[in-house]
Amino acid sequence: MRLYVVVAAGGFRRHTTYRIATAAGLFTNTVFGAIMAYTYMALWDARPRLGGYDQPEALTYVWLGQALIMTVAMMGGGFEDELIERIRTGDIAIDLYRPADLQLWWLTGDVGRAAFHFLGRGLVPLAFGALAFDLALPAEPWTWLAFLLAVFLGVLVSFSIRYLVALSAFWLLDGAGMAQMAWLGGVFFSGMLLPLNVFPGALGEVARALPWSALLQIPADVLLGRHTGWGLARAYGFQLGWAALLLGTGRLLQAAATRRVVVQGG
């Protein structure tokens, strides 16, 4: 267990070295957040209570999206590119023979990455949004703790999706196509563009049932107080269920990939 704590800390420290990229990301998130906020204001002026949100709640949703976009890697850009490259070059064989679990190794590193992006790129845009716009941020510490747990579970689901994408390179040789599909799914079905509650009819039902809704929609609704009591437990259960299913599938694919490497190496 100590090994994986060190890996998580290393993932955090690794991203602290990209100071210029972090500053550029902060600027981009803040500017894009302001653009989205004014767009939402115009939309909610025309359609009050759209999706069940009032305007301050809708604006809060916007800035939460900017705070979490890199934390839960809604657009990818985490470990998967590196893992795909290691699979493509054959270096993954070295990783599989190491006395460490492959999935847990990459998971803990990704948790460290997520922690850095939440602190380094998430809090500043959210603070700017709170100063510049009328947001519906809760005052109760318990709500913030519940939100942080929902974000952590969202990171687990995000990792699980991207791990499956990376493992596809064992059979496809190049995971770029799968990564692009996952990127499109993350942008649309996480609620990054519009809250999933706004999606009409069957599309909304399907979107809210897909794993990407665990990345933004559920954490945002937890912070906005839309999940309380048993509703909060069901929201956590939804995230945990998808995380368990996807991580389990990743385990099966990892085992199949390991057998493939062993046979080819033999």
PDB file of N, CA and C in Angstrom, residues 59-159:
ATOM      1  N   LEU A  59     -25.536  29.080 -13.117  1.00  0.00           N
ATOM      2  CA  LEU A  59     -24.205  29.680 -13.161  1.00  0.00           C
ATOM      3  C   LEU A  59     -23.219  28.897 -12.290  1.00  0.00           C
ATOM      4  N   THR A  60     -23.689  28.410 -11.169  1.00  0.00           N
ATOM      5  CA  THR A  60     -22.840  27.564 -10.328  1.00  0.00           C
ATOM      6  C   THR A  60     -22.415  26.323 -11.093  1.00  0.00           C
ATOM      7  N   TYR A  61     -23.354  25.748 -11.838  1.00  0.00           N
ATOM      8  CA  TYR A  61     -23.057  24.567 -12.648  1.00  0.00           C
ATOM      9  C   TYR A  61     -21.949  24.873 -13.656  1.00  0.00           C
ATOM     10  N   VAL A  62     -22.017  26.044 -14.284  1.00  0.00           N
ATOM     11  CA  VAL A  62     -20.993  26.435 -15.256  1.00  0.00           C
ATOM     12  C   VAL A  62     -19.614  26.426 -14.618  1.00  0.00           C
ATOM     13  N   TRP A  63     -19.487  27.078 -13.479  1.00  0.00           N
ATOM     14  CA  TRP A  63     -18.158  27.224 -12.875  1.00  0.00           C
ATOM     15  C   TRP A  63     -17.678  25.933 -12.235  1.00  0.00           C
ATOM     16  N   LEU A  64     -18.599  25.081 -11.809  1.00  0.00           N
ATOM     17  CA  LEU A  64     -18.182  23.755 -11.358  1.00  0.00           C
ATOM     18  C   LEU A  64     -17.617  22.950 -12.517  1.00  0.00           C
ATOM     19  N   GLY A  65     -18.231  23.121 -13.693  1.00  0.00           N
ATOM     20  CA  GLY A  65     -17.704  22.442 -14.868  1.00  0.00           C
ATOM     21  C   GLY A  65     -16.284  22.864 -15.179  1.00  0.00           C
ATOM     22  N   GLN A  66     -15.997  24.154 -15.060  1.00  0.00           N
ATOM     23  CA  GLN A  66     -14.641  24.643 -15.302  1.00  0.00           C
ATOM     24  C   GLN A  66     -13.674  24.171 -14.215  1.00  0.00           C
ATOM     25  N   ALA A  67     -14.177  24.012 -12.992  1.00  0.00           N
ATOM     26  CA  ALA A  67     -13.328  23.539 -11.894  1.00  0.00           C
ATOM     27  C   ALA A  67     -12.987  22.059 -12.037  1.00  0.00           C
ATOM     28  N   LEU A  68     -13.897  21.292 -12.648  1.00  0.00           N
ATOM     29  CA  LEU A  68     -13.730  19.834 -12.694  1.00  0.00           C
ATOM     30  C   LEU A  68     -13.282  19.308 -14.048  1.00  0.00           C
ATOM     31  N   ILE A  69     -13.212  20.161 -15.054  1.00  0.00           N
ATOM     32  CA  ILE A  69     -12.938  19.678 -16.404  1.00  0.00           C
ATOM     33  C   ILE A  69     -11.631  18.886 -16.483  1.00  0.00           C
ATOM     34  N   MET A  70     -10.603  19.336 -15.785  1.00  0.00           N
ATOM     35  CA  MET A  70      -9.344  18.606 -15.762  1.00  0.00           C
ATOM     36  C   MET A  70      -9.277  17.625 -14.605  1.00  0.00           C
ATOM     37  N   THR A  71      -9.973  17.931 -13.525  1.00  0.00           N
ATOM     38  CA  THR A  71      -9.944  17.027 -12.364  1.00  0.00           C
ATOM     39  C   THR A  71     -10.453  15.646 -12.743  1.00  0.00           C
ATOM     40  N   VAL A  72     -11.607  15.586 -13.399  1.00  0.00           N
ATOM     41  CA  VAL A  72     -12.170  14.296 -13.814  1.00  0.00           C
ATOM     42  C   VAL A  72     -11.860  13.982 -15.269  1.00  0.00           C
ATOM     43  N   ALA A  73     -11.021  14.805 -15.893  1.00  0.00           N
ATOM     44  CA  ALA A  73     -10.553  14.557 -17.268  1.00  0.00           C
ATOM     45  C   ALA A  73     -11.716  14.286 -18.211  1.00  0.00           C
ATOM     46  N   MET A  74     -12.690  15.215 -18.231  1.00  0.00           N
ATOM     47  CA  MET A  74     -13.846  15.038 -19.112  1.00  0.00           C
ATOM     48  C   MET A  74     -13.446  14.976 -20.576  1.00  0.00           C
ATOM     49  N   MET A  75     -12.347  15.622 -20.923  1.00  0.00           N
ATOM     50  CA  MET A  75     -11.876  15.634 -22.308  1.00  0.00           C
ATOM     51  C   MET A  75     -10.634  14.768 -22.478  1.00  0.00           C
ATOM     52  N   GLY A  76     -10.404  13.850 -21.542  1.00  0.00           N
ATOM     53  CA  GLY A  76      -9.217  13.022 -21.621  1.00  0.00           C
ATOM     54  C   GLY A  76      -7.987  13.809 -21.209  1.00  0.00           C
ATOM     55  N   GLY A  77      -6.836  13.347 -21.655  1.00  0.00           N
ATOM     56  CA  GLY A  77      -5.601  14.061 -21.363  1.00  0.00           C
ATOM     57  C   GLY A  77      -4.920  13.631 -20.083  1.00  0.00           C
ATOM     58  N   GLY A  78      -5.296  12.467 -19.570  1.00  0.00           N
ATOM     59  CA  GLY A  78      -4.628  11.973 -18.377  1.00  0.00           C
ATOM     60  C   GLY A  78      -3.527  10.986 -18.740  1.00  0.00           C
ATOM     61  N   PHE A  79      -3.568   9.819 -18.132  1.00  0.00           N
ATOM     62  CA  PHE A  79      -2.510   8.818 -18.292  1.00  0.00           C
ATOM     63  C   PHE A  79      -2.640   8.006 -19.572  1.00  0.00           C
ATOM     64  N   GLU A  80      -3.821   8.021 -20.198  1.00  0.00           N
ATOM     65  CA  GLU A  80      -4.103   7.041 -21.243  1.00  0.00           C
ATOM     66  C   GLU A  80      -3.179   7.145 -22.450  1.00  0.00           C
ATOM     67  N   ASP A  81      -2.777   8.358 -22.814  1.00  0.00           N
ATOM     68  CA  ASP A  81      -1.875   8.504 -23.964  1.00  0.00           C
ATOM     69  C   ASP A  81      -0.540   7.812 -23.701  1.00  0.00           C
ATOM     70  N   GLU A  82      -0.038   7.967 -22.486  1.00  0.00           N
ATOM     71  CA  GLU A  82       1.234   7.328 -22.134  1.00  0.00           C
ATOM     72  C   GLU A  82       1.102   5.814 -22.124  1.00  0.00           C
ATOM     73  N   LEU A  83      -0.012   5.310 -21.564  1.00  0.00           N
ATOM     74  CA  LEU A  83      -0.211   3.859 -21.506  1.00  0.00           C
ATOM     75  C   LEU A  83      -0.395   3.278 -22.904  1.00  0.00           C
ATOM     76  N   ILE A  84      -1.133   3.964 -23.762  1.00  0.00           N
ATOM     77  CA  ILE A  84      -1.306   3.502 -25.141  1.00  0.00           C
ATOM     78  C   ILE A  84       0.043   3.415 -25.855  1.00  0.00           C
ATOM     79  N   GLU A  85       0.888   4.415 -25.630  1.00  0.00           N
ATOM     80  CA  GLU A  85       2.204   4.419 -26.264  1.00  0.00           C
ATOM     81  C   GLU A  85       3.068   3.264 -25.764  1.00  0.00           C
ATOM     82  N   ARG A  86       2.974   2.938 -24.471  1.00  0.00           N
ATOM     83  CA  ARG A  86       3.742   1.831 -23.925  1.00  0.00           C
ATOM     84  C   ARG A  86       3.254   0.501 -24.486  1.00  0.00           C
ATOM     85  N   ILE A  87       1.959   0.401 -24.715  1.00  0.00           N
ATOM     86  CA  ILE A  87       1.426  -0.814 -25.330  1.00  0.00           C
ATOM     87  C   ILE A  87       1.888  -0.916 -26.779  1.00  0.00           C
ATOM     88  N   ARG A  88       1.855   0.192 -27.501  1.00  0.00           N
ATOM     89  CA  ARG A  88       2.217   0.201 -28.915  1.00  0.00           C
ATOM     90  C   ARG A  88       3.682  -0.165 -29.125  1.00  0.00           C
ATOM     91  N   THR A  89       4.553   0.314 -28.235  1.00  0.00           N
ATOM     92  CA  THR A  89       5.987   0.058 -28.386  1.00  0.00           C
ATOM     93  C   THR A  89       6.421  -1.272 -27.770  1.00  0.00           C
ATOM     94  N   GLY A  90       5.546  -1.895 -26.972  1.00  0.00           N
ATOM     95  CA  GLY A  90       5.902  -3.151 -26.324  1.00  0.00           C
ATOM     96  C   GLY A  90       6.497  -2.974 -24.941  1.00  0.00           C
ATOM     97  N   ASP A  91       6.701  -1.722 -24.507  1.00  0.00           N
ATOM     98  CA  ASP A  91       7.256  -1.492 -23.166  1.00  0.00           C
ATOM     99  C   ASP A  91       6.320  -1.965 -22.061  1.00  0.00           C
ATOM    100  N   ILE A  92       5.050  -2.195 -22.410  1.00  0.00           N
ATOM    101  CA  ILE A  92       4.080  -2.647 -21.413  1.00  0.00           C
ATOM    102  C   ILE A  92       4.479  -4.004 -20.828  1.00  0.00           C
ATOM    103  N   ALA A  93       5.258  -4.795 -21.595  1.00  0.00           N
ATOM    104  CA  ALA A  93       5.695  -6.098 -21.092  1.00  0.00           C
ATOM    105  C   ALA A  93       6.506  -5.942 -19.814  1.00  0.00           C
ATOM    106  N   ILE A  94       7.328  -4.893 -19.755  1.00  0.00           N
ATOM    107  CA  ILE A  94       8.119  -4.632 -18.547  1.00  0.00           C
ATOM    108  C   ILE A  94       7.192  -4.329 -17.378  1.00  0.00           C
ATOM    109  N   ASP A  95       6.147  -3.517 -17.639  1.00  0.00           N
ATOM    110  CA  ASP A  95       5.201  -3.149 -16.585  1.00  0.00           C
ATOM    111  C   ASP A  95       4.477  -4.364 -16.039  1.00  0.00           C
ATOM    112  N   LEU A  96       4.107  -5.290 -16.919  1.00  0.00           N
ATOM    113  CA  LEU A  96       3.338  -6.461 -16.495  1.00  0.00           C
ATOM    114  C   LEU A  96       4.178  -7.413 -15.640  1.00  0.00           C
ATOM    115  N   TYR A  97       5.487  -7.381 -15.803  1.00  0.00           N
ATOM    116  CA  TYR A  97       6.352  -8.270 -15.021  1.00  0.00           C
ATOM    117  C   TYR A  97       6.807  -7.630 -13.713  1.00  0.00           C
ATOM    118  N   ARG A  98       6.458  -6.379 -13.502  1.00  0.00           N
ATOM    119  CA  ARG A  98       6.830  -5.721 -12.254  1.00  0.00           C
ATOM    120  C   ARG A  98       5.986  -6.255 -11.104  1.00  0.00           C
ATOM    121  N   PRO A  99       6.532  -6.237  -9.866  1.00  0.00           N
ATOM    122  CA  PRO A  99       5.762  -6.709  -8.706  1.00  0.00           C
ATOM    123  C   PRO A  99       4.768  -5.656  -8.205  1.00  0.00           C
ATOM    124  N   ALA A 100       3.970  -5.130  -9.118  1.00  0.00           N
ATOM    125  CA  ALA A 100       2.959  -4.127  -8.766  1.00  0.00           C
ATOM    126  C   ALA A 100       1.766  -4.333  -9.679  1.00  0.00           C
ATOM    127  N   ASP A 101       0.583  -4.084  -9.162  1.00  0.00           N
ATOM    128  CA  ASP A 101      -0.631  -4.247  -9.954  1.00  0.00           C
ATOM    129  C   ASP A 101      -0.727  -3.123 -10.982  1.00  0.00           C
ATOM    130  N   LEU A 102      -0.881  -3.479 -12.260  1.00  0.00           N
ATOM    131  CA  LEU A 102      -0.880  -2.493 -13.335  1.00  0.00           C
ATOM    132  C   LEU A 102      -2.015  -1.495 -13.183  1.00  0.00           C
ATOM    133  N   GLN A 103      -3.215  -1.999 -12.937  1.00  0.00           N
ATOM    134  CA  GLN A 103      -4.382  -1.108 -12.828  1.00  0.00           C
ATOM    135  C   GLN A 103      -4.263  -0.179 -11.635  1.00  0.00           C
ATOM    136  N   LEU A 104      -3.873  -0.720 -10.488  1.00  0.00           N
ATOM    137  CA  LEU A 104      -3.769   0.094  -9.281  1.00  0.00           C
ATOM    138  C   LEU A 104      -2.638   1.114  -9.408  1.00  0.00           C
ATOM    139  N   TRP A 105      -1.566   0.747 -10.102  1.00  0.00           N
ATOM    140  CA  TRP A 105      -0.453   1.675 -10.329  1.00  0.00           C
ATOM    141  C   TRP A 105      -0.938   2.914 -11.074  1.00  0.00           C
ATOM    142  N   TRP A 106      -1.626   2.705 -12.197  1.00  0.00           N
ATOM    143  CA  TRP A 106      -2.099   3.833 -12.995  1.00  0.00           C
ATOM    144  C   TRP A 106      -3.226   4.581 -12.307  1.00  0.00           C
ATOM    145  N   LEU A 107      -4.046   3.868 -11.530  1.00  0.00           N
ATOM    146  CA  LEU A 107      -5.137   4.522 -10.806  1.00  0.00           C
ATOM    147  C   LEU A 107      -4.600   5.491  -9.763  1.00  0.00           C
ATOM    148  N   THR A 108      -3.650   5.052  -8.970  1.00  0.00           N
ATOM    149  CA  THR A 108      -3.133   5.935  -7.914  1.00  0.00           C
ATOM    150  C   THR A 108      -2.407   7.134  -8.515  1.00  0.00           C
ATOM    151  N   GLY A 109      -1.686   6.904  -9.623  1.00  0.00           N
ATOM    152  CA  GLY A 109      -1.059   8.034 -10.297  1.00  0.00           C
ATOM    153  C   GLY A 109      -2.083   9.025 -10.810  1.00  0.00           C
ATOM    154  N   ASP A 110      -3.214   8.515 -11.301  1.00  0.00           N
ATOM    155  CA  ASP A 110      -4.255   9.398 -11.819  1.00  0.00           C
ATOM    156  C   ASP A 110      -4.962  10.148 -10.692  1.00  0.00           C
ATOM    157  N   VAL A 111      -5.086   9.526  -9.532  1.00  0.00           N
ATOM    158  CA  VAL A 111      -5.657  10.223  -8.383  1.00  0.00           C
ATOM    159  C   VAL A 111      -4.769  11.402  -7.985  1.00  0.00           C
ATOM    160  N   GLY A 112      -3.442  11.199  -8.012  1.00  0.00           N
ATOM    161  CA  GLY A 112      -2.532  12.309  -7.740  1.00  0.00           C
ATOM    162  C   GLY A 112      -2.672  13.426  -8.756  1.00  0.00           C
ATOM    163  N   ARG A 113      -2.801  13.059 -10.037  1.00  0.00           N
ATOM    164  CA  ARG A 113      -3.027  14.062 -11.088  1.00  0.00           C
ATOM    165  C   ARG A 113      -4.311  14.837 -10.833  1.00  0.00           C
ATOM    166  N   ALA A 114      -5.387  14.120 -10.493  1.00  0.00           N
ATOM    167  CA  ALA A 114      -6.683  14.759 -10.254  1.00  0.00           C
ATOM    168  C   ALA A 114      -6.619  15.717  -9.067  1.00  0.00           C
ATOM    169  N   ALA A 115      -5.910  15.321  -8.014  1.00  0.00           N
ATOM    170  CA  ALA A 115      -5.787  16.187  -6.839  1.00  0.00           C
ATOM    171  C   ALA A 115      -5.072  17.488  -7.200  1.00  0.00           C
ATOM    172  N   PHE A 116      -4.018  17.383  -8.011  1.00  0.00           N
ATOM    173  CA  PHE A 116      -3.315  18.596  -8.417  1.00  0.00           C
ATOM    174  C   PHE A 116      -4.224  19.508  -9.230  1.00  0.00           C
ATOM    175  N   HIS A 117      -4.934  18.949 -10.202  1.00  0.00           N
ATOM    176  CA  HIS A 117      -5.769  19.781 -11.064  1.00  0.00           C
ATOM    177  C   HIS A 117      -6.940  20.399 -10.302  1.00  0.00           C
ATOM    178  N   PHE A 118      -7.444  19.701  -9.294  1.00  0.00           N
ATOM    179  CA  PHE A 118      -8.517  20.289  -8.493  1.00  0.00           C
ATOM    180  C   PHE A 118      -8.006  21.502  -7.726  1.00  0.00           C
ATOM    181  N   LEU A 119      -6.829  21.360  -7.137  1.00  0.00           N
ATOM    182  CA  LEU A 119      -6.261  22.468  -6.358  1.00  0.00           C
ATOM    183  C   LEU A 119      -5.631  23.527  -7.255  1.00  0.00           C
ATOM    184  N   GLY A 120      -4.925  23.085  -8.298  1.00  0.00           N
ATOM    185  CA  GLY A 120      -4.165  24.009  -9.115  1.00  0.00           C
ATOM    186  C   GLY A 120      -4.950  24.685 -10.220  1.00  0.00           C
ATOM    187  N   ARG A 121      -5.986  23.991 -10.745  1.00  0.00           N
ATOM    188  CA  ARG A 121      -6.737  24.565 -11.848  1.00  0.00           C
ATOM    189  C   ARG A 121      -8.227  24.676 -11.576  1.00  0.00           C
ATOM    190  N   GLY A 122      -8.686  24.122 -10.465  1.00  0.00           N
ATOM    191  CA  GLY A 122     -10.111  24.116 -10.206  1.00  0.00           C
ATOM    192  C   GLY A 122     -10.605  25.216  -9.286  1.00  0.00           C
ATOM    193  N   LEU A 123      -9.868  25.466  -8.204  1.00  0.00           N
ATOM    194  CA  LEU A 123     -10.365  26.389  -7.184  1.00  0.00           C
ATOM    195  C   LEU A 123     -10.351  27.843  -7.648  1.00  0.00           C
ATOM    196  N   VAL A 124      -9.344  28.225  -8.437  1.00  0.00           N
ATOM    197  CA  VAL A 124      -9.255  29.630  -8.865  1.00  0.00           C
ATOM    198  C   VAL A 124     -10.418  30.020  -9.778  1.00  0.00           C
ATOM    199  N   PRO A 125     -10.733  29.261 -10.839  1.00  0.00           N
ATOM    200  CA  PRO A 125     -11.903  29.629 -11.649  1.00  0.00           C
ATOM    201  C   PRO A 125     -13.197  29.656 -10.848  1.00  0.00           C
ATOM    202  N   LEU A 126     -13.357  28.701  -9.916  1.00  0.00           N
ATOM    203  CA  LEU A 126     -14.563  28.686  -9.103  1.00  0.00           C
ATOM    204  C   LEU A 126     -14.629  29.925  -8.217  1.00  0.00           C
ATOM    205  N   ALA A 127     -13.495  30.327  -7.635  1.00  0.00           N
ATOM    206  CA  ALA A 127     -13.464  31.535  -6.806  1.00  0.00           C
ATOM    207  C   ALA A 127     -13.759  32.774  -7.639  1.00  0.00           C
ATOM    208  N   PHE A 128     -13.201  32.837  -8.850  1.00  0.00           N
ATOM    209  CA  PHE A 128     -13.485  33.962  -9.744  1.00  0.00           C
ATOM    210  C   PHE A 128     -14.976  34.011 -10.069  1.00  0.00           C
ATOM    211  N   GLY A 129     -15.559  32.868 -10.367  1.00  0.00           N
ATOM    212  CA  GLY A 129     -16.991  32.829 -10.663  1.00  0.00           C
ATOM    213  C   GLY A 129     -17.830  33.299  -9.497  1.00  0.00           C
ATOM    214  N   ALA A 130     -17.417  32.933  -8.286  1.00  0.00           N
ATOM    215  CA  ALA A 130     -18.163  33.355  -7.103  1.00  0.00           C
ATOM    216  C   ALA A 130     -18.073  34.860  -6.882  1.00  0.00           C
ATOM    217  N   LEU A 131     -16.951  35.465  -7.255  1.00  0.00           N
ATOM    218  CA  LEU A 131     -16.784  36.907  -7.092  1.00  0.00           C
ATOM    219  C   LEU A 131     -17.489  37.703  -8.191  1.00  0.00           C
ATOM    220  N   ALA A 132     -17.502  37.146  -9.401  1.00  0.00           N
ATOM    221  CA  ALA A 132     -18.014  37.901 -10.559  1.00  0.00           C
ATOM    222  C   ALA A 132     -19.492  37.658 -10.843  1.00  0.00           C
ATOM    223  N   PHE A 133     -20.041  36.562 -10.334  1.00  0.00           N
ATOM    224  CA  PHE A 133     -21.416  36.203 -10.641  1.00  0.00           C
ATOM    225  C   PHE A 133     -22.141  35.795  -9.363  1.00  0.00           C
ATOM    226  N   ASP A 134     -23.440  35.769  -9.454  1.00  0.00           N
ATOM    227  CA  ASP A 134     -24.284  35.362  -8.328  1.00  0.00           C
ATOM    228  C   ASP A 134     -24.434  33.850  -8.361  1.00  0.00           C
ATOM    229  N   LEU A 135     -23.639  33.162  -7.554  1.00  0.00           N
ATOM    230  CA  LEU A 135     -23.664  31.706  -7.533  1.00  0.00           C
ATOM    231  C   LEU A 135     -24.449  31.200  -6.326  1.00  0.00           C
ATOM    232  N   ALA A 136     -24.898  29.966  -6.441  1.00  0.00           N
ATOM    233  CA  ALA A 136     -25.667  29.342  -5.359  1.00  0.00           C
ATOM    234  C   ALA A 136     -24.779  28.344  -4.620  1.00  0.00           C
ATOM    235  N   LEU A 137     -23.724  28.835  -3.993  1.00  0.00           N
ATOM    236  CA  LEU A 137     -22.800  27.974  -3.267  1.00  0.00           C
ATOM    237  C   LEU A 137     -23.314  27.727  -1.850  1.00  0.00           C
ATOM    238  N   PRO A 138     -23.227  26.500  -1.370  1.00  0.00           N
ATOM    239  CA  PRO A 138     -23.753  26.194  -0.028  1.00  0.00           C
ATOM    240  C   PRO A 138     -22.847  26.727   1.076  1.00  0.00           C
ATOM    241  N   ALA A 139     -23.437  26.973   2.220  1.00  0.00           N
ATOM    242  CA  ALA A 139     -22.673  27.437   3.374  1.00  0.00           C
ATOM    243  C   ALA A 139     -22.307  26.293   4.317  1.00  0.00           C
ATOM    244  N   GLU A 140     -22.999  25.157   4.196  1.00  0.00           N
ATOM    245  CA  GLU A 140     -22.790  24.054   5.125  1.00  0.00           C
ATOM    246  C   GLU A 140     -21.547  23.260   4.753  1.00  0.00           C
ATOM    247  N   PRO A 141     -20.625  23.045   5.707  1.00  0.00           N
ATOM    248  CA  PRO A 141     -19.418  22.242   5.422  1.00  0.00           C
ATOM    249  C   PRO A 141     -19.762  20.819   4.973  1.00  0.00           C
ATOM    250  N   TRP A 142     -20.862  20.258   5.529  1.00  0.00           N
ATOM    251  CA  TRP A 142     -21.242  18.894   5.167  1.00  0.00           C
ATOM    252  C   TRP A 142     -21.512  18.772   3.669  1.00  0.00           C
ATOM    253  N   THR A 143     -22.142  19.761   3.083  1.00  0.00           N
ATOM    254  CA  THR A 143     -22.442  19.716   1.661  1.00  0.00           C
ATOM    255  C   THR A 143     -21.160  19.715   0.837  1.00  0.00           C
ATOM    256  N   TRP A 144     -20.164  20.492   1.270  1.00  0.00           N
ATOM    257  CA  TRP A 144     -18.891  20.516   0.559  1.00  0.00           C
ATOM    258  C   TRP A 144     -18.171  19.178   0.691  1.00  0.00           C
ATOM    259  N   LEU A 145     -18.247  18.559   1.858  1.00  0.00           N
ATOM    260  CA  LEU A 145     -17.627  17.240   2.032  1.00  0.00           C
ATOM    261  C   LEU A 145     -18.315  16.195   1.156  1.00  0.00           C
ATOM    262  N   ALA A 146     -19.644  16.261   1.094  1.00  0.00           N
ATOM    263  CA  ALA A 146     -20.386  15.343   0.233  1.00  0.00           C
ATOM    264  C   ALA A 146     -19.999  15.554  -1.229  1.00  0.00           C
ATOM    265  N   PHE A 147     -19.807  16.798  -1.608  1.00  0.00           N
ATOM    266  CA  PHE A 147     -19.384  17.128  -2.971  1.00  0.00           C
ATOM    267  C   PHE A 147     -18.001  16.552  -3.266  1.00  0.00           C
ATOM    268  N   LEU A 148     -17.054  16.701  -2.338  1.00  0.00           N
ATOM    269  CA  LEU A 148     -15.702  16.195  -2.559  1.00  0.00           C
ATOM    270  C   LEU A 148     -15.701  14.682  -2.722  1.00  0.00           C
ATOM    271  N   LEU A 149     -16.549  13.990  -1.973  1.00  0.00           N
ATOM    272  CA  LEU A 149     -16.646  12.546  -2.136  1.00  0.00           C
ATOM    273  C   LEU A 149     -17.212  12.197  -3.506  1.00  0.00           C
ATOM    274  N   ALA A 150     -18.217  12.953  -3.958  1.00  0.00           N
ATOM    275  CA  ALA A 150     -18.777  12.718  -5.291  1.00  0.00           C
ATOM    276  C   ALA A 150     -17.730  12.976  -6.372  1.00  0.00           C
ATOM    277  N   VAL A 151     -16.878  13.984  -6.169  1.00  0.00           N
ATOM    278  CA  VAL A 151     -15.809  14.260  -7.134  1.00  0.00           C
ATOM    279  C   VAL A 151     -14.817  13.100  -7.162  1.00  0.00           C
ATOM    280  N   PHE A 152     -14.442  12.593  -5.989  1.00  0.00           N
ATOM    281  CA  PHE A 152     -13.515  11.457  -5.939  1.00  0.00           C
ATOM    282  C   PHE A 152     -14.085  10.250  -6.669  1.00  0.00           C
ATOM    283  N   LEU A 153     -15.363   9.967  -6.455  1.00  0.00           N
ATOM    284  CA  LEU A 153     -15.986   8.842  -7.154  1.00  0.00           C
ATOM    285  C   LEU A 153     -16.045   9.109  -8.655  1.00  0.00           C
ATOM    286  N   GLY A 154     -16.242  10.379  -9.027  1.00  0.00           N
ATOM    287  CA  GLY A 154     -16.210  10.737 -10.438  1.00  0.00           C
ATOM    288  C   GLY A 154     -14.840  10.482 -11.052  1.00  0.00           C
ATOM    289  N   VAL A 155     -13.783  10.747 -10.284  1.00  0.00           N
ATOM    290  CA  VAL A 155     -12.425  10.468 -10.759  1.00  0.00           C
ATOM    291  C   VAL A 155     -12.243   8.971 -10.995  1.00  0.00           C
ATOM    292  N   LEU A 156     -12.785   8.142 -10.097  1.00  0.00           N
ATOM    293  CA  LEU A 156     -12.697   6.692 -10.264  1.00  0.00           C
ATOM    294  C   LEU A 156     -13.391   6.239 -11.548  1.00  0.00           C
ATOM    295  N   VAL A 157     -14.594   6.759 -11.791  1.00  0.00           N
ATOM    296  CA  VAL A 157     -15.315   6.386 -13.007  1.00  0.00           C
ATOM    297  C   VAL A 157     -14.560   6.854 -14.239  1.00  0.00           C
ATOM    298  N   SER A 158     -14.049   8.094 -14.198  1.00  0.00           N
ATOM    299  CA  SER A 158     -13.289   8.618 -15.324  1.00  0.00           C
ATOM    300  C   SER A 158     -12.064   7.756 -15.607  1.00  0.00           C
ATOM    301  N   PHE A 159     -11.324   7.404 -14.560  1.00  0.00           N
ATOM    302  CA  PHE A 159     -10.163   6.534 -14.749  1.00  0.00           C
ATOM    303  C   PHE A 159     -10.578   5.217 -15.384  1.00  0.00           C
TER     304      PHE A 159
END
